[in-house]
Amino acid sequence: MSTLNENIARAQAHMQRFREQGVMNHINGESVAAVSGETFETLSPVDLQPLAKVARGGASDIDHAVMVAQKTFKTWSKTSGKERRAILIKVAEAIEARAEEIAFTECMDTGQALRFMSKAAIRGAANFRFFADKAPEAEDGLALRNDTQMNVTSKRPLGPVGVITPWNTPFMLSTWKIAPALASGCTVVHKPAEFSPMTAKLLVEIAEEAGLPKGVLNLVNGFGEDAGKALTQHPGIKAIAFVGESRTGQLIMAQAAPTLKRFHFELGGKNPFIVFDDADIDRAVNAASFMIYSLNGERCTSSSRLLVQESIYDEFTRRVAEIASNVKIGHPLDPETVVGPLIHPEHEKKVLSYFDKAREQGATIAAGGEKVGEEGCFVRPTLFTNATNDMVIAQEEIFGPVLTAIPFKDEEDALRIANDTEYGLAAYLWTNDLNRAMRLTDELEAGMMWINSENIRHLPAPFGGVKASGIGRDGGDWSFDFYMETVNVSFPRKVHQVPKLG
Ligand code: NAD
């Protein structure tokens, strides 16, 4: 295993081109500056030093990218599924070949620890492979017959689509959205998050080098309120696949209303991790800790609300606090690091603000609750105990390595607390009582539930939330349903009587 210093040297070598040339937009196969010539800086969360200048795109850049995506849609949508599959498999292979560059760049741009990000490229490539394999059958439909008619359904790619992604795990999330769009025959304009734009540029370059025709995937960097907004308002864009905060989802829906777009929203979460006293406690302690302290807690499916049965609450939270105090905080490229710096000082300020709110409302800080060092955005993994579900630390998405533990009495109490939130993304249920698991999974308000398990993804399974956590599902055929339009053609089965008027 390489040392931290070796990794830093390698990361600097990988990122040198960004330092020298900046992170440009990428439209029609060309690396281009913003039309306005404006740039902004992306910072290293480790020491807040600028990593690179980034093109600050706006409405004119979006116009250009959409025009290109409309033009390339004419050919890409008619490229056979078999051929799209072959190209996207090559993209997957090319991603794997540059796994280190992707992982190191992602760590430096986001602050996520290498032990988790080392899999970013593998996960991204898996997304491309999985959706590529489905491309040849993407148009398939059903034959629906009645006495007189035979209805035949089929699917067609929707058109140019907009993909807007957040900063937490940008490479994996971008591939998760872009791969099925391309497999469906759509062309894409991607607007990555301004806090971590680097690996989106790698993705489009890698894809084109692997054979994706120029202009099928286009990249416009910039801020949400200008480039993002312009993309959502553009009449040439037929759908918006968005991953981000619930509040931003509301804005996007309003912005896009005049152009009647299709939306897929993957939004925030405040996910209950429910532990009954009959559960395997050792495994539950590890799973609860993993789901909040991995990926810096900047994870939509994190176990951010820990609901533990009263009889085991003290022991359980004592053990989680011990883990929180022991995990290594450090440089994201240190192979031992579990918790790296949070993405940006603005986000760090938000996370730190919850420590005062917890104290004010009477919760106990059983672990962490402070910033680490003066340099960078390092926050100690934190556990709040003696919390109640009406506290802001139990209701608001903190999006950091911060866990709120709430005791419950019985099944009814657990269910009431679990559902008492505006969100409904994921729920984790730990019990060895099968009947209880059946009862609760019928009642929990969440799009995804894991029983006696942490979040383990299976690409054919649906991914998405209910309530304020989202609209629509990704994964398997659900992704194709989003990026494709179903059409119905009706044939007469015999010469039937047509109604005569007049
Ligand atoms: P965010 O909503 O602030 O930003 C996400 C993206 O939207 C960025 O690219 C941003 O520039 C853009 N944006 C902002 N305002 C916009 C506007 N008015 N119009 C168009 N685009 C706009 O989210 P974030 O802070 O980057 O990410 C964290 C959030 O993402 C958390 O709430 C987290 O739960 C959520 N998330 C959800 C999932 C999921 O699958 N449900 C996965 C990862 C992250």
Coordinates of C-alpha atoms and ligand atoms in Angstrom, one line a residue:
M1 CA 0.0 0.0 0.0
S2 CA 1.4 3.4 -0.9
T3 CA 2.1 6.0 1.8
L4 CA 0.3 9.3 2.1
N5 CA 3.2 11.3 0.6
E6 CA 3.4 9.0 -2.4
N7 CA -0.3 9.4 -2.9
I8 CA -0.2 13.1 -2.7
A9 CA 2.6 13.2 -5.2
R10 CA 0.6 11.0 -7.6
A11 CA -2.5 13.1 -7.1
Q12 CA -0.6 16.3 -7.9
A13 CA 0.7 14.7 -11.1
H14 CA -2.8 13.6 -12.1
M15 CA -4.2 17.1 -11.4
Q16 CA -1.4 19.1 -12.9
R17 CA -3.3 19.5 -16.2
F18 CA -6.2 21.1 -14.3
R19 CA -3.9 23.4 -12.4
E20 CA -2.4 24.5 -15.8
Q21 CA -5.4 24.6 -18.0
G22 CA -8.3 24.9 -15.6
V23 CA -11.4 22.7 -15.6
M24 CA -13.0 23.7 -18.9
N25 CA -16.5 23.1 -20.3
H26 CA -16.7 20.3 -22.8
I27 CA -19.1 20.9 -25.7
N28 CA -19.2 19.0 -29.1
G29 CA -15.9 17.2 -28.2
E30 CA -14.1 20.5 -27.5
S31 CA -12.6 21.8 -24.3
V32 CA -14.0 25.3 -24.2
A33 CA -13.9 28.3 -21.8
A34 CA -17.2 29.9 -20.7
V35 CA -18.6 32.3 -23.3
S36 CA -18.2 35.1 -20.7
G37 CA -14.6 34.1 -20.1
E38 CA -15.4 33.9 -16.4
T39 CA -14.0 31.3 -14.0
F40 CA -14.3 30.4 -10.3
E41 CA -12.0 28.3 -8.1
T42 CA -12.5 24.9 -6.8
L43 CA -10.8 24.5 -3.4
S44 CA -9.1 21.7 -1.7
P45 CA -11.0 20.9 1.5
V46 CA -7.8 19.7 3.1
D47 CA -6.1 23.2 3.2
L48 CA -8.5 25.5 1.4
Q49 CA -5.9 26.1 -1.3
P50 CA -7.3 26.5 -4.8
L51 CA -7.0 23.3 -6.9
A52 CA -7.9 24.8 -10.2
K53 CA -9.9 27.5 -12.0
V54 CA -13.2 26.3 -13.4
A55 CA -15.2 27.7 -16.4
R56 CA -18.2 29.6 -15.0
G57 CA -20.8 28.7 -17.6
G58 CA -24.1 30.5 -17.9
A59 CA -27.1 30.6 -20.2
S60 CA -25.1 31.1 -23.4
D61 CA -23.0 28.0 -22.7
I62 CA -26.1 26.0 -22.0
D63 CA -27.6 27.2 -25.3
H64 CA -24.6 26.1 -27.1
A65 CA -24.5 22.7 -25.4
V66 CA -28.2 22.1 -25.9
M67 CA -27.9 23.0 -29.6
V68 CA -25.2 20.4 -30.0
A69 CA -27.1 17.8 -28.0
Q70 CA -30.1 18.4 -30.3
K71 CA -28.0 17.8 -33.3
T72 CA -26.3 14.7 -32.1
F73 CA -29.6 13.3 -30.8
K74 CA -30.6 12.8 -34.5
T75 CA -27.8 10.3 -35.0
W76 CA -27.2 8.8 -31.5
S77 CA -30.9 8.0 -31.0
K78 CA -30.8 6.1 -34.3
T79 CA -27.6 4.3 -33.5
S80 CA -28.6 0.6 -32.9
G81 CA -28.8 -0.6 -29.3
K82 CA -26.2 -3.2 -30.1
E83 CA -23.7 -0.5 -31.2
R84 CA -24.5 1.8 -28.2
R85 CA -23.9 -1.2 -26.0
A86 CA -20.5 -1.8 -27.6
I87 CA -19.4 1.8 -27.2
L88 CA -20.6 2.0 -23.6
I89 CA -18.8 -1.2 -22.7
K90 CA -15.6 0.5 -24.1
V91 CA -16.3 3.5 -21.9
A92 CA -16.5 1.2 -18.8
E93 CA -13.2 -0.4 -19.7
A94 CA -11.6 3.0 -20.2
I95 CA -12.9 4.2 -16.8
E96 CA -11.3 1.1 -15.2
A97 CA -8.0 1.9 -16.9
R98 CA -7.9 5.3 -15.3
A99 CA -9.2 4.2 -11.9
E100 CA -6.4 5.7 -9.9
E101 CA -6.6 9.1 -11.6
I102 CA -10.4 9.2 -11.0
A103 CA -10.1 8.2 -7.4
F104 CA -7.2 10.5 -6.5
T105 CA -8.8 13.5 -8.2
E106 CA -12.1 12.7 -6.5
C107 CA -10.5 12.6 -3.1
M108 CA -8.7 15.9 -3.5
D109 CA -11.8 17.7 -4.9
T110 CA -14.3 16.3 -2.4
G111 CA -12.3 15.4 0.7
Q112 CA -13.7 11.9 0.6
A113 CA -11.4 9.2 2.0
L114 CA -9.5 7.0 -0.5
R115 CA -10.5 3.8 1.3
F116 CA -14.0 4.5 -0.1
M117 CA -13.2 6.5 -3.2
S118 CA -10.8 3.9 -4.5
K119 CA -14.0 2.1 -5.6
A120 CA -15.4 5.2 -7.4
A121 CA -14.2 4.2 -10.8
I122 CA -15.1 0.6 -10.4
R123 CA -18.7 1.6 -9.4
G124 CA -18.8 4.1 -12.3
A125 CA -17.7 1.4 -14.7
A126 CA -20.2 -1.1 -13.3
N127 CA -22.9 1.5 -14.0
F128 CA -21.8 1.8 -17.6
R129 CA -21.6 -2.0 -18.1
F130 CA -25.0 -2.7 -16.5
F131 CA -26.9 -0.1 -18.5
A132 CA -24.9 -0.9 -21.7
D133 CA -26.1 -4.5 -21.5
K134 CA -29.7 -3.4 -21.5
A135 CA -29.3 -1.0 -24.5
P136 CA -30.1 -3.6 -27.2
E137 CA -33.6 -4.4 -25.6
A138 CA -34.3 -0.8 -24.6
E139 CA -37.0 -0.3 -27.3
D140 CA -38.9 -3.4 -26.5
G141 CA -42.5 -3.2 -25.6
L142 CA -45.7 -5.3 -25.2
A143 CA -48.3 -6.6 -27.6
L144 CA -51.8 -6.0 -26.0
R145 CA -54.7 -7.5 -27.9
N146 CA -58.4 -7.2 -27.7
D147 CA -61.1 -8.5 -30.1
T148 CA -60.5 -6.0 -32.8
Q149 CA -57.2 -4.4 -32.2
M150 CA -53.6 -5.3 -31.6
N151 CA -51.8 -2.6 -29.6
V152 CA -48.0 -2.7 -29.8
T153 CA -46.0 -0.6 -27.4
S154 CA -42.4 0.4 -27.9
K155 CA -40.0 2.9 -26.4
R156 CA -38.1 5.7 -27.9
P157 CA -35.4 7.9 -26.4
L158 CA -36.8 11.1 -25.1
G159 CA -34.4 13.6 -26.5
P160 CA -31.6 15.7 -25.1
V161 CA -31.7 15.5 -21.3
G162 CA -30.1 17.6 -18.5
V163 CA -28.3 15.9 -15.7
I164 CA -27.5 17.9 -12.6
T165 CA -25.4 16.3 -9.9
P166 CA -24.3 17.1 -6.3
W167 CA -20.8 17.3 -4.8
N168 CA -20.7 14.4 -2.4
T169 CA -19.7 11.5 -4.6
P170 CA -19.8 13.1 -8.0
F171 CA -18.2 10.5 -10.3
M172 CA -20.4 7.6 -9.1
L173 CA -23.5 9.7 -9.2
S174 CA -22.8 11.2 -12.6
T175 CA -22.3 7.7 -14.2
W176 CA -25.4 6.5 -12.4
K177 CA -27.4 9.1 -14.3
I178 CA -25.5 9.5 -17.6
A179 CA -25.0 5.8 -18.4
P180 CA -28.7 4.9 -18.6
A181 CA -29.4 8.2 -20.5
L182 CA -26.8 7.2 -23.2
A183 CA -27.9 3.6 -23.2
S184 CA -31.5 4.8 -23.9
G185 CA -30.3 6.8 -26.9
C186 CA -30.6 10.2 -25.3
T187 CA -27.9 12.9 -25.5
V188 CA -26.9 14.7 -22.4
V189 CA -25.9 18.1 -21.0
H190 CA -24.3 17.6 -17.6
K191 CA -24.0 20.4 -15.0
P192 CA -21.9 19.1 -12.1
A193 CA -21.7 20.7 -8.7
E194 CA -19.6 23.7 -8.4
F195 CA -17.8 22.4 -5.3
S196 CA -16.4 19.3 -7.0
P197 CA -16.3 19.6 -10.8
M198 CA -13.1 17.8 -11.7
T199 CA -14.1 14.2 -12.3
A200 CA -17.0 15.2 -14.6
K201 CA -14.4 16.5 -17.0
L202 CA -12.5 13.3 -16.8
L203 CA -15.7 11.3 -17.5
V204 CA -16.5 13.1 -20.8
E205 CA -12.9 12.9 -22.0
I206 CA -12.7 9.2 -21.2
A207 CA -16.0 8.5 -22.8
E208 CA -15.0 10.3 -26.1
E209 CA -11.6 8.6 -26.1
A210 CA -13.4 5.3 -25.8
G211 CA -15.5 6.0 -28.8
L212 CA -18.6 7.9 -27.7
P213 CA -19.3 10.3 -30.6
K214 CA -18.5 13.9 -29.9
G215 CA -21.4 16.0 -28.6
V216 CA -23.4 13.1 -27.3
L217 CA -22.3 14.0 -23.8
N218 CA -21.6 17.7 -23.1
L219 CA -20.4 19.4 -19.9
V220 CA -21.2 22.9 -18.7
N221 CA -19.7 23.9 -15.3
G222 CA -21.1 26.8 -13.3
F223 CA -23.3 27.7 -10.4
G224 CA -26.8 26.3 -9.8
E225 CA -28.5 29.7 -10.0
D226 CA -27.1 30.4 -13.5
A227 CA -25.9 27.4 -15.5
G228 CA -28.1 25.0 -13.6
K229 CA -31.2 27.2 -13.8
A230 CA -30.6 27.9 -17.6
L231 CA -30.5 24.1 -18.2
T232 CA -33.7 23.5 -16.4
Q233 CA -35.4 26.3 -18.3
H234 CA -34.2 25.4 -21.7
P235 CA -37.0 24.3 -24.1
G236 CA -34.7 21.9 -26.0
I237 CA -34.1 19.8 -22.8
K238 CA -36.8 17.2 -22.4
A239 CA -36.1 15.9 -18.9
I240 CA -34.0 16.8 -15.9
A241 CA -32.4 14.1 -13.8
F242 CA -31.4 15.8 -10.6
V243 CA -29.6 14.7 -7.5
G244 CA -29.4 17.2 -4.7
E245 CA -31.2 18.9 -1.9
S246 CA -35.0 18.8 -1.6
R247 CA -35.2 22.6 -1.6
T248 CA -33.3 22.7 -4.9
G249 CA -35.7 20.1 -6.3
Q250 CA -38.6 22.5 -5.5
L251 CA -36.8 25.4 -7.3
I252 CA -36.1 23.2 -10.4
M253 CA -39.7 22.1 -10.6
A254 CA -40.9 25.7 -10.6
Q255 CA -38.2 26.9 -13.0
A256 CA -38.9 24.2 -15.5
A257 CA -42.7 24.4 -15.3
P258 CA -43.2 26.6 -18.4
T259 CA -41.4 24.0 -20.6
L260 CA -43.3 21.0 -19.2
K261 CA -40.3 18.7 -18.6
R262 CA -40.1 15.3 -17.1
F263 CA -38.3 15.1 -13.7
H264 CA -36.4 12.6 -11.8
F265 CA -35.5 13.8 -8.4
E266 CA -33.2 12.1 -5.9
L267 CA -33.2 14.4 -2.9
G268 CA -32.3 14.5 0.8
G269 CA -32.9 12.1 3.6
K270 CA -33.0 11.8 7.4
N271 CA -33.0 8.0 7.4
P272 CA -34.1 6.0 10.5
F273 CA -31.8 3.2 11.5
I274 CA -34.0 1.2 13.9
V275 CA -32.6 -1.4 16.3
F276 CA -34.7 -3.7 18.4
D277 CA -33.3 -5.5 21.4
D278 CA -33.6 -8.9 19.7
A279 CA -31.2 -7.8 16.9
D280 CA -27.6 -8.9 16.4
I281 CA -26.2 -6.0 18.4
D282 CA -22.5 -6.3 17.3
R283 CA -23.4 -6.2 13.6
A284 CA -26.0 -3.5 14.1
V285 CA -23.4 -1.3 16.0
N286 CA -21.0 -1.7 13.1
A287 CA -23.6 -1.1 10.4
A288 CA -25.0 2.1 12.1
S289 CA -21.5 3.5 12.5
F290 CA -20.5 2.6 9.0
M291 CA -23.6 4.3 7.5
I292 CA -22.9 7.6 9.2
Y293 CA -19.1 7.8 9.5
S294 CA -18.2 6.5 6.0
L295 CA -18.1 9.0 3.1
N296 CA -17.9 11.8 5.8
G297 CA -21.6 11.3 6.5
E298 CA -22.1 13.2 3.2
R299 CA -24.4 10.5 1.9
C300 CA -28.1 10.7 1.1
T301 CA -28.7 7.2 2.5
S302 CA -26.7 7.7 5.7
S303 CA -28.1 6.3 9.0
S304 CA -28.6 9.8 10.4
R305 CA -31.3 9.0 12.9
L306 CA -30.4 6.1 15.1
L307 CA -33.6 4.7 16.9
V308 CA -32.7 2.2 19.6
Q309 CA -35.0 0.3 21.9
E310 CA -34.8 1.7 25.4
S311 CA -33.5 -1.6 27.0
I312 CA -30.3 -1.5 24.9
Y313 CA -30.1 2.2 24.2
D314 CA -27.3 3.1 26.7
E315 CA -25.1 0.1 25.8
F316 CA -25.6 0.6 22.1
T317 CA -24.9 4.3 22.0
R318 CA -21.8 3.8 24.3
R319 CA -20.4 1.5 21.7
V320 CA -21.2 3.8 18.8
A321 CA -19.6 6.7 20.7
E322 CA -16.5 4.5 21.1
I323 CA -16.3 3.9 17.4
A324 CA -16.9 7.6 16.6
S325 CA -14.0 8.5 19.0
N326 CA -11.7 5.9 17.4
V327 CA -12.1 6.4 13.7
K328 CA -9.1 8.1 12.0
I329 CA -9.7 11.6 10.8
G330 CA -7.1 12.7 8.3
H331 CA -6.0 13.5 4.8
P332 CA -8.3 11.9 2.3
L333 CA -5.3 10.2 0.5
D334 CA -4.0 8.6 3.7
P335 CA -5.0 4.9 3.2
E336 CA -5.9 4.8 7.0
T337 CA -8.2 7.7 6.9
V338 CA -11.9 7.1 7.5
V339 CA -13.2 10.6 7.9
G340 CA -11.7 13.3 5.6
P341 CA -12.5 17.0 5.5
L342 CA -16.0 18.2 4.6
I343 CA -16.4 19.5 1.2
H344 CA -16.2 23.3 1.8
P345 CA -16.1 25.9 4.6
E346 CA -19.7 26.9 3.8
H347 CA -20.9 23.3 4.4
E348 CA -18.6 22.9 7.4
K349 CA -20.2 26.0 9.0
K350 CA -23.6 24.4 8.5
V351 CA -22.6 21.1 10.1
L352 CA -20.9 22.9 13.0
S353 CA -24.0 25.0 13.7
Y354 CA -25.8 21.8 14.7
F355 CA -23.5 21.4 17.7
D356 CA -24.9 24.5 19.3
K357 CA -28.4 23.7 18.3
A358 CA -28.1 20.3 20.0
R359 CA -26.8 21.8 23.2
E360 CA -29.5 24.5 23.2
Q361 CA -32.3 21.9 22.8
G362 CA -30.9 19.7 25.5
A363 CA -29.3 16.8 23.7
T364 CA -26.0 15.4 25.0
I365 CA -22.8 15.3 22.8
A366 CA -21.6 11.8 23.6
A367 CA -18.8 11.9 21.0
G368 CA -17.2 14.6 18.8
G369 CA -19.0 17.9 18.6
E370 CA -16.0 20.0 17.5
K371 CA -13.8 21.0 14.6
V372 CA -10.4 19.4 14.3
G373 CA -7.4 21.6 13.8
E374 CA -7.4 25.1 12.3
E375 CA -6.6 24.1 8.7
G376 CA -9.2 22.5 6.3
C377 CA -12.8 21.4 7.0
F378 CA -12.2 18.6 9.5
V379 CA -15.0 17.8 11.9
R380 CA -14.9 15.1 14.6
P381 CA -17.3 12.2 14.1
T382 CA -20.2 13.1 16.4
L383 CA -23.0 11.3 18.3
F384 CA -25.9 13.1 20.0
T385 CA -27.7 11.2 22.6
N386 CA -30.8 12.0 24.8
A387 CA -32.3 13.4 21.7
T388 CA -36.0 13.6 20.8
N389 CA -37.4 13.5 17.4
D390 CA -38.7 17.0 17.5
M391 CA -35.2 18.5 17.8
V392 CA -33.7 20.1 14.7
I393 CA -30.8 17.6 14.9
A394 CA -33.5 14.9 14.3
Q395 CA -35.4 16.7 11.6
E396 CA -32.9 18.4 9.4
E397 CA -30.4 16.8 7.1
I398 CA -27.0 17.6 8.5
F399 CA -25.0 15.8 5.8
G400 CA -21.9 15.3 7.9
P401 CA -20.5 12.6 10.2
V402 CA -23.1 13.5 12.8
L403 CA -25.6 11.0 14.3
T404 CA -28.6 11.6 16.4
A405 CA -29.7 8.8 18.7
I406 CA -33.3 8.6 20.0
P407 CA -34.6 5.9 22.3
F408 CA -38.0 4.1 21.6
K409 CA -40.2 1.9 23.7
D410 CA -41.9 -0.6 21.4
E411 CA -42.8 -1.3 17.8
E412 CA -45.5 1.3 17.7
D413 CA -43.2 4.0 19.1
A414 CA -40.4 3.1 16.7
L415 CA -42.7 3.4 13.7
R416 CA -44.2 6.7 14.8
I417 CA -40.8 8.2 15.3
A418 CA -39.3 6.7 12.1
N419 CA -42.2 8.2 10.0
D420 CA -42.2 11.6 11.8
T421 CA -40.0 13.3 9.2
E422 CA -40.6 15.2 5.9
Y423 CA -38.1 12.8 4.2
G424 CA -38.6 9.2 3.1
L425 CA -35.4 8.0 1.3
A426 CA -34.1 4.9 3.2
A427 CA -34.8 3.0 6.4
Y428 CA -32.7 0.4 8.1
L429 CA -34.4 -2.2 10.3
W430 CA -32.6 -4.5 12.7
T431 CA -34.6 -7.3 14.3
N432 CA -34.5 -11.0 14.4
D433 CA -38.3 -11.2 14.5
L434 CA -39.4 -11.9 10.9
N435 CA -43.1 -11.1 11.6
R436 CA -42.1 -7.7 13.0
A437 CA -40.0 -7.0 10.0
M438 CA -42.9 -7.9 7.7
R439 CA -45.3 -5.6 9.7
L440 CA -42.9 -2.7 9.8
T441 CA -41.7 -2.8 6.2
D442 CA -45.4 -2.4 5.2
E443 CA -45.7 0.8 7.3
L444 CA -42.3 2.5 7.0
E445 CA -42.4 5.6 4.8
A446 CA -39.3 5.0 2.8
G447 CA -38.5 4.2 -0.8
M448 CA -35.8 1.7 0.2
M449 CA -35.5 -0.5 3.2
W450 CA -32.6 -2.7 4.3
I451 CA -33.2 -5.4 6.9
N452 CA -30.3 -6.4 9.1
S453 CA -28.0 -4.8 6.6
E454 CA -26.2 -1.6 5.7
N455 CA -26.9 -0.1 2.3
I456 CA -25.8 -2.6 -0.3
R457 CA -26.7 -1.6 -3.8
H458 CA -28.0 -4.0 -6.4
L459 CA -28.1 -2.3 -9.8
P460 CA -31.3 -4.0 -11.1
A461 CA -33.2 -2.9 -7.9
P462 CA -35.1 0.4 -7.7
F463 CA -33.4 3.3 -6.0
G464 CA -35.3 6.4 -4.9
G465 CA -37.3 8.0 -2.2
V466 CA -40.8 9.0 -1.1
K467 CA -42.1 12.3 0.4
A468 CA -39.5 15.1 0.2
S469 CA -36.8 12.6 -0.7
G470 CA -37.6 12.3 -4.4
I471 CA -39.8 11.5 -7.3
G472 CA -39.1 8.5 -9.6
R473 CA -36.8 5.5 -9.4
D474 CA -33.4 4.7 -10.9
G475 CA -32.0 1.3 -11.5
G476 CA -32.9 -1.6 -13.7
D477 CA -35.6 -0.9 -16.2
W478 CA -36.8 2.1 -14.1
S479 CA -34.0 4.2 -15.5
F480 CA -35.0 3.4 -19.1
D481 CA -38.6 4.3 -18.3
F482 CA -37.4 7.7 -17.3
Y483 CA -35.2 8.4 -20.3
M484 CA -37.6 6.9 -22.9
E485 CA -41.1 7.6 -24.1
T486 CA -43.5 4.8 -24.4
V487 CA -45.6 4.9 -27.6
N488 CA -48.5 2.7 -28.6
V489 CA -49.4 1.7 -32.2
S490 CA -52.8 0.1 -32.7
F491 CA -53.5 -2.2 -35.7
P492 CA -57.0 -3.5 -36.6
R493 CA -57.1 -7.3 -36.4
K494 CA -59.9 -7.5 -38.8
V495 CA -62.0 -5.1 -40.9
H496 CA -64.3 -3.8 -38.3
Q497 CA -67.3 -1.5 -38.4
V498 CA -66.2 2.2 -38.3
P499 CA -68.8 4.4 -36.7
K500 CA -70.6 6.5 -39.3
L501 CA -71.8 10.0 -38.5
G502 CA -74.4 12.1 -40.3
Ligands
NAD1 P1 -27.7 21.1 -4.1 O1 -29.1 20.9 -4.3 O2 -27.2 22.3 -3.4 O3 -26.9 21.1 -5.5 C1 -27.0 20.0 -6.4 C2 -26.8 20.5 -7.8 O4 -27.9 21.4 -8.2 C3 -25.6 21.3 -8.0 O5 -25.0 21.0 -9.3 C4 -26.0 22.7 -8.0 O6 -25.2 23.6 -8.7 C5 -27.4 22.6 -8.7 N1 -28.3 23.7 -8.4 C6 -28.4 24.5 -7.3 N2 -29.4 25.4 -7.5 C7 -30.0 25.1 -8.7 C8 -31.0 25.7 -9.4 N3 -31.8 26.7 -8.9 N4 -31.4 25.2 -10.6 C9 -30.7 24.2 -11.1 N5 -29.6 23.6 -10.5 C10 -29.3 24.1 -9.3 O7 -27.1 19.8 -3.4 P2 -25.7 19.5 -2.8 O8 -25.5 20.4 -1.6 O9 -24.7 19.6 -4.0 O10 -25.7 18.0 -2.5 C11 -26.2 17.5 -1.2 C12 -27.6 17.0 -1.3 O11 -27.8 16.0 -2.3 C13 -28.2 16.4 0.0 O12 -29.4 16.9 0.2 C14 -28.2 14.9 -0.4 O13 -29.1 14.2 0.4 C15 -28.6 14.9 -1.8 N6 -28.2 13.7 -2.4 C16 -29.2 12.8 -2.7 C17 -29.0 11.6 -3.3 C18 -30.1 10.6 -3.6 O14 -29.9 9.7 -4.3 N7 -31.3 10.8 -3.1 C19 -27.7 11.2 -3.5 C20 -26.6 12.1 -3.2 C21 -26.9 13.3 -2.7

